[in-house]
Coordinates of N, CA and C in Angstrom, one line a residue:
M1 N -7.9 25.1 83.6 CA -8.7 26.4 83.4 C -7.8 27.1 82.4
G2 N -6.4 26.9 82.2 CA -5.9 27.5 81.3 C -4.1 27.1 81.0
R3 N -3.7 27.8 80.3 CA -2.2 26.7 80.1 C -1.1 27.5 80.6
N4 N -1.3 28.7 81.1 CA -0.4 29.0 81.9 C -0.7 29.9 82.9
Y5 N 0.8 30.4 83.4 CA -0.1 31.1 84.7 C -0.7 32.2 85.2
E6 N 0.0 33.4 84.4 CA -1.3 34.3 84.1 C -2.4 34.4 84.0
E7 N -3.0 33.1 83.0 CA -4.2 33.0 82.1 C -4.9 31.8 83.5
I8 N -4.2 31.4 84.3 CA -4.8 30.6 85.2 C -5.9 31.8 86.2
L9 N -4.3 32.3 86.7 CA -5.2 33.4 87.7 C -6.4 34.3 87.3
E10 N -5.6 34.8 85.7 CA -6.8 35.7 85.7 C -8.5 34.8 85.4
Q11 N -8.1 34.0 84.9 CA -9.7 32.9 84.5 C -10.4 32.9 85.9
W12 N -9.6 32.8 87.1 CA -10.1 32.6 88.6 C -10.4 34.0 89.2
R13 N -9.7 35.0 89.3 CA -10.1 36.1 89.1 C -11.8 36.5 88.6
I14 N -11.8 36.2 87.6 CA -12.7 36.9 86.6 C -14.2 35.5 87.4
L15 N -14.2 34.8 87.5 CA -14.6 33.5 87.8 C -15.7 34.0 89.4
T16 N -14.3 34.2 90.5 CA -14.7 34.4 91.5 C -14.8 35.9 92.1
K17 N -14.6 36.6 90.9 CA -14.4 37.9 91.7 C -15.6 38.9 90.7
E18 N -15.6 38.6 89.1 CA -15.8 39.8 88.3 C -18.2 38.9 88.6
K19 N -18.0 37.3 88.1 CA -19.1 36.4 88.2 C -19.6 36.2 89.6
Q20 N -18.8 36.6 90.4 CA -19.2 36.1 92.0 C -19.6 34.2 91.8
V21 N -18.6 33.6 91.6 CA -18.8 31.9 91.3 C -17.9 31.1 92.4
D22 N -18.9 30.4 92.8 CA -17.9 29.5 93.7 C -16.9 28.3 93.2
I23 N -16.4 27.9 93.3 CA -15.3 27.1 92.5 C -14.6 26.0 93.6
V24 N -15.4 24.6 93.6 CA -15.0 23.6 94.4 C -14.1 22.7 93.5
V25 N -12.8 22.4 94.5 CA -11.9 21.5 93.8 C -11.8 20.1 94.5
L26 N -12.7 19.3 93.7 CA -13.1 18.2 94.9 C -11.7 17.3 95.5
D27 N -10.8 17.5 95.0 CA -9.3 16.9 95.5 C -8.1 17.6 96.3
M28 N -9.1 19.1 96.2 CA -8.1 19.8 97.1 C -8.9 21.1 98.0
P29 N -9.1 20.6 98.8 CA -10.2 21.1 100.2 C -9.7 22.5 100.2
L30 N -8.2 22.6 99.6 CA -7.8 24.8 99.9 C -8.8 25.1 98.8
L31 N -9.1 24.3 97.5 CA -9.5 25.0 96.7 C -11.1 25.6 96.3
D32 N -11.9 25.5 97.9 CA -13.2 26.2 98.4 C -13.7 27.3 98.4
T33 N -13.8 28.0 97.2 CA -14.3 29.1 97.9 C -15.8 29.6 98.4
R34 N -16.4 28.3 98.8 CA -17.2 28.0 99.4 C -17.3 28.8 101.6
R35 N -16.1 28.2 101.5 CA -16.0 28.2 103.0 C -15.3 28.9 102.5
G36 N -14.6 29.8 103.9 CA -14.1 30.6 103.8 C -14.2 32.1 103.2
K37 N -15.3 32.5 103.6 CA -15.4 34.0 102.4 C -14.7 34.9 103.0
D38 N -14.1 34.5 104.3 CA -13.1 35.8 104.9 C -12.2 36.0 104.3
L39 N -10.8 36.8 104.8 CA -10.0 37.0 104.3 C -9.2 36.4 104.2
V40 N -8.9 36.0 105.6 CA -8.2 34.2 105.3 C -8.2 32.8 104.3
G41 N -9.5 32.8 104.4 CA -10.3 32.2 103.5 C -9.7 32.2 102.1
T42 N -10.3 33.6 101.6 CA -9.6 34.2 100.3 C -8.3 33.7 100.0
F43 N -7.4 34.7 101.0 CA -6.1 34.3 100.6 C -5.7 33.2 100.4
L44 N -5.9 31.8 101.4 CA -5.4 30.5 101.5 C -5.3 30.2 100.1
S45 N -7.1 30.3 99.3 CA -7.6 29.8 98.1 C -6.6 30.2 96.9
D46 N -6.4 31.6 97.2 CA -5.5 32.2 95.8 C -4.2 31.9 96.3
I47 N -3.7 31.9 97.2 CA -2.2 31.3 97.3 C -1.8 29.9 96.9
V48 N -3.1 28.4 97.2 CA -3.0 27.8 96.9 C -3.4 27.6 94.8
L49 N -3.7 28.4 95.0 CA -3.6 28.5 93.5 C -2.9 29.2 92.4
Q50 N -1.9 29.9 92.9 CA -0.9 30.5 92.8 C -0.3 30.0 92.9
V51 N 0.6 29.0 93.8 CA 1.5 27.5 94.0 C 1.2 26.5 92.6
L52 N 0.0 26.1 92.5 CA -0.4 25.0 92.0 C -0.5 25.6 90.4
S53 N -1.0 26.9 90.0 CA -0.6 27.6 88.7 C 0.9 27.4 88.2
F54 N 1.7 27.8 89.2 CA 3.0 27.8 88.8 C 3.9 26.5 88.7
V55 N 3.4 25.2 89.3 CA 3.9 24.5 89.5 C 3.2 23.9 88.0
A56 N 2.3 23.8 87.8 CA 1.5 23.3 86.2 C 2.3 24.1 85.0
E57 N 2.5 25.2 84.9 CA 3.6 25.8 84.2 C 4.7 25.5 84.0
N58 N 5.4 25.5 85.0 CA 6.8 25.0 85.2 C 6.7 23.3 84.4
E59 N 5.7 22.4 84.9 CA 5.7 21.3 84.0 C 5.4 21.3 82.5
R60 N 4.7 22.0 82.3 CA 4.1 22.4 81.2 C 5.8 22.8 80.4
T61 N 6.5 23.4 81.0 CA 7.3 23.9 80.2 C 8.4 22.7 79.9
N62 N 8.8 21.7 81.4 CA 9.4 21.0 81.0 C 9.5 19.6 80.3
I63 N 7.8 19.6 80.3 CA 7.3 18.8 79.0 C 7.9 18.9 78.3
R64 N 7.4 20.7 77.6 CA 8.0 20.6 75.9 C 9.6 20.5 75.7
Q65 N 10.5 21.0 76.8 CA 11.5 20.9 77.0 C 12.2 19.3 76.4
R66 N 11.8 18.4 77.5 CA 12.1 17.0 77.3 C 11.0 16.4 75.7
Q67 N 10.0 17.2 75.4 CA 9.7 16.3 74.3 C 11.2 17.2 72.2
A68 N 11.0 18.1 73.0 CA 11.9 18.8 71.9 C 13.7 18.0 71.7
E69 N 14.0 18.0 73.1 CA 15.2 17.1 73.5 C 14.8 15.3 72.8
G70 N 13.5 14.7 73.2 CA 13.3 13.6 72.5 C 13.6 13.4 70.9
I71 N 12.6 14.4 70.0 CA 12.6 14.6 68.9 C 14.0 14.7 68.0
A72 N 14.9 16.0 69.2 CA 16.3 16.1 68.2 C 17.2 15.1 68.5
A73 N 16.8 14.3 69.5 CA 17.7 12.6 69.8 C 17.1 11.7 68.6
A74 N 15.8 11.7 68.3 CA 15.1 10.7 67.4 C 15.9 11.6 65.6
K75 N 16.5 12.2 65.7 CA 16.3 12.6 64.2 C 17.7 12.6 64.4
A76 N 18.2 12.7 65.3 CA 20.2 12.8 65.6 C 20.5 10.8 64.7
R77 N 19.6 10.3 65.0 CA 19.4 8.6 65.0 C 18.8 8.3 63.5
G78 N 18.3 9.3 62.7 CA 17.8 9.0 61.8 C 16.5 8.8 61.6
V79 N 15.6 8.7 62.7 CA 14.0 8.4 62.6 C 13.7 9.7 61.8
R80 N 12.9 9.2 61.0 CA 12.0 10.1 59.9 C 10.8 10.2 60.5
F81 N 10.2 11.4 60.5 CA 8.6 12.1 61.1 C 7.5 12.0 59.6
G82 N 6.5 12.0 59.8 CA 5.2 12.0 58.9 C 5.0 10.7 58.2
R83 N 4.2 10.6 57.1 CA 4.3 10.0 57.0 C 5.2 9.5 55.6
P84 N 5.2 8.5 55.2 CA 6.5 8.2 54.0 C 5.4 8.6 52.6
S85 N 6.5 8.9 52.1 CA 6.2 9.5 50.3 C 5.7 8.0 49.7
A86 N 4.8 8.4 48.6 CA 3.9 7.4 47.7 C 5.1 7.3 46.6
P87 N 5.4 6.0 46.5 CA 6.6 5.8 45.0 C 6.1 6.5 43.8
L88 N 6.6 7.0 42.9 CA 6.6 7.6 42.0 C 6.1 7.1 40.8
P89 N 5.0 7.2 40.3 CA 4.2 6.6 39.5 C 5.6 6.1 38.2
E90 N 5.3 4.6 37.6 CA 6.1 4.3 36.6 C 6.5 5.2 35.5
N91 N 5.3 5.8 35.2 CA 5.2 6.6 33.9 C 6.5 8.1 34.4
F92 N 6.8 8.6 35.7 CA 7.1 9.4 35.8 C 8.3 10.1 35.1
D93 N 9.1 9.3 35.3 CA 10.9 10.1 34.3 C 10.1 10.0 33.1
S94 N 9.3 9.8 32.1 CA 9.3 9.9 30.7 C 8.1 11.3 31.1
V95 N 7.3 11.4 31.6 CA 6.5 12.7 31.8 C 6.8 13.8 32.3
Y96 N 8.0 13.3 33.3 CA 8.8 14.5 33.8 C 9.3 15.4 32.7
K97 N 10.2 14.3 32.3 CA 11.1 14.7 30.8 C 10.2 15.9 29.3
K98 N 9.2 14.5 29.4 CA 8.1 16.0 28.4 C 7.8 17.3 28.9
W99 N 7.3 17.4 30.2 CA 6.6 18.5 31.0 C 8.1 18.9 31.1
K100 N 9.1 18.9 31.5 CA 10.6 19.8 31.7 C 11.2 20.2 29.6
A101 N 10.8 19.6 29.0 CA 11.3 19.9 27.8 C 10.2 20.8 27.2
G102 N 8.7 20.9 27.3 CA 8.1 22.3 27.7 C 7.2 21.5 26.3
K103 N 6.8 20.8 25.6 CA 5.8 19.5 25.2 C 4.4 19.3 26.0
I104 N 4.6 19.7 27.1 CA 3.3 19.5 27.9 C 3.1 20.6 29.0
T105 N 1.7 20.3 29.0 CA 1.8 21.7 30.7 C 2.3 20.7 31.8
G106 N 2.3 21.5 32.7 CA 2.3 20.6 34.2 C 0.9 20.2 34.9
L107 N 0.2 20.7 34.1 CA -1.4 20.4 34.5 C -1.5 18.9 33.6
A108 N -1.1 18.8 32.4 CA -1.1 17.5 31.8 C -0.4 16.3 32.4
A109 N 0.9 16.8 32.7 CA 2.0 15.9 33.7 C 1.1 15.4 34.6
A110 N 0.4 16.4 35.5 CA 0.0 15.7 36.7 C -1.3 14.9 36.6
K111 N -1.8 15.1 35.6 CA -2.9 14.6 35.1 C -2.3 12.9 34.9
E112 N -1.8 13.0 33.8 CA -1.0 11.6 33.4 C -0.7 10.8 34.7
C113 N 0.1 11.6 34.9 CA 0.8 10.7 36.7 C -0.4 10.3 37.4
G114 N -1.7 10.6 37.8 CA -2.6 10.5 38.7 C -2.1 11.4 39.8
M115 N -1.7 12.5 39.8 CA -1.3 12.8 41.1 C -2.1 14.5 41.1
P116 N -1.9 15.2 41.7 CA -2.8 16.7 42.4 C -1.3 17.6 41.6
M117 N -1.7 18.4 41.0 CA -0.3 19.5 40.7 C 0.2 19.9 41.1
A118 N 0.1 20.6 42.5 CA 0.9 20.5 43.5 C 1.6 19.6 43.7
S119 N 1.2 18.3 43.8 CA 2.0 17.2 44.0 C 3.7 16.5 43.1
F120 N 2.5 16.5 41.9 CA 3.7 16.9 41.1 C 4.6 17.9 40.6
R121 N 4.3 19.4 41.2 CA 5.7 20.3 41.4 C 6.6 19.8 41.9
Y122 N 6.2 19.7 43.4 CA 6.4 18.8 44.7 C 8.1 17.5 44.2
R123 N 6.8 16.5 43.6 CA 8.0 15.6 43.8 C 8.9 15.7 42.6
A124 N 8.4 16.3 41.4 CA 9.5 17.1 40.4 C 10.5 17.8 40.5
D125 N 10.5 19.0 41.9 CA 11.5 19.5 41.9 C 12.6 18.5 42.9
I126 N 12.0 17.4 43.5 CA 12.7 16.4 44.3 C 13.8 15.9 43.2
Y127 N 12.7 15.6 42.0 CA 13.4 14.3 40.8 C 14.8 15.4 40.5
E128 N 14.5 16.2 40.2 CA 15.3 17.1 39.6 C 16.0 17.5 40.8
K129 N 16.2 17.2 41.5 CA 17.7 17.9 43.0 C 18.0 16.4 42.9
S130 N 17.9 15.4 42.9 CA 18.4 13.8 43.3 C 19.3 13.7 42.0
G131 N 19.1 14.8 41.1 CA 19.8 14.5 39.7 C 19.6 13.6 38.9
H132 N 17.8 13.3 38.9 CA 17.2 12.9 37.8 C 16.6 13.8 36.2
G133 N 16.7 15.2 36.9 CA 16.5 16.2 35.6 C 17.7 16.9 34.8

């Protein structure tokens, strides 16, 4: 019904109060708004929903925390995330030098290397920072 405590309660309120919808959770008999339309039945459904919503949000927070810890531990071990970079074309060095000397435009250099302009600029920046430029 939602991703956090307030969102779940708000959706429940809209459905049961404003739209007058009955909700039946098949594996949770206490969350059945068809029976117990009296004050006690409504109270019980609302309390059970609040407890379950709290538990759900709490678990989601814990999952996020464990995920962040796992990613940090993997990065500390040197695990790299994302797609591996494609190797530079064989002519990259010579094209890069022509482009750096102003003999060709960036667009022409990218075309010569067979890559998009943004990729050429990005890889040229890394290439330069690694001491090749």
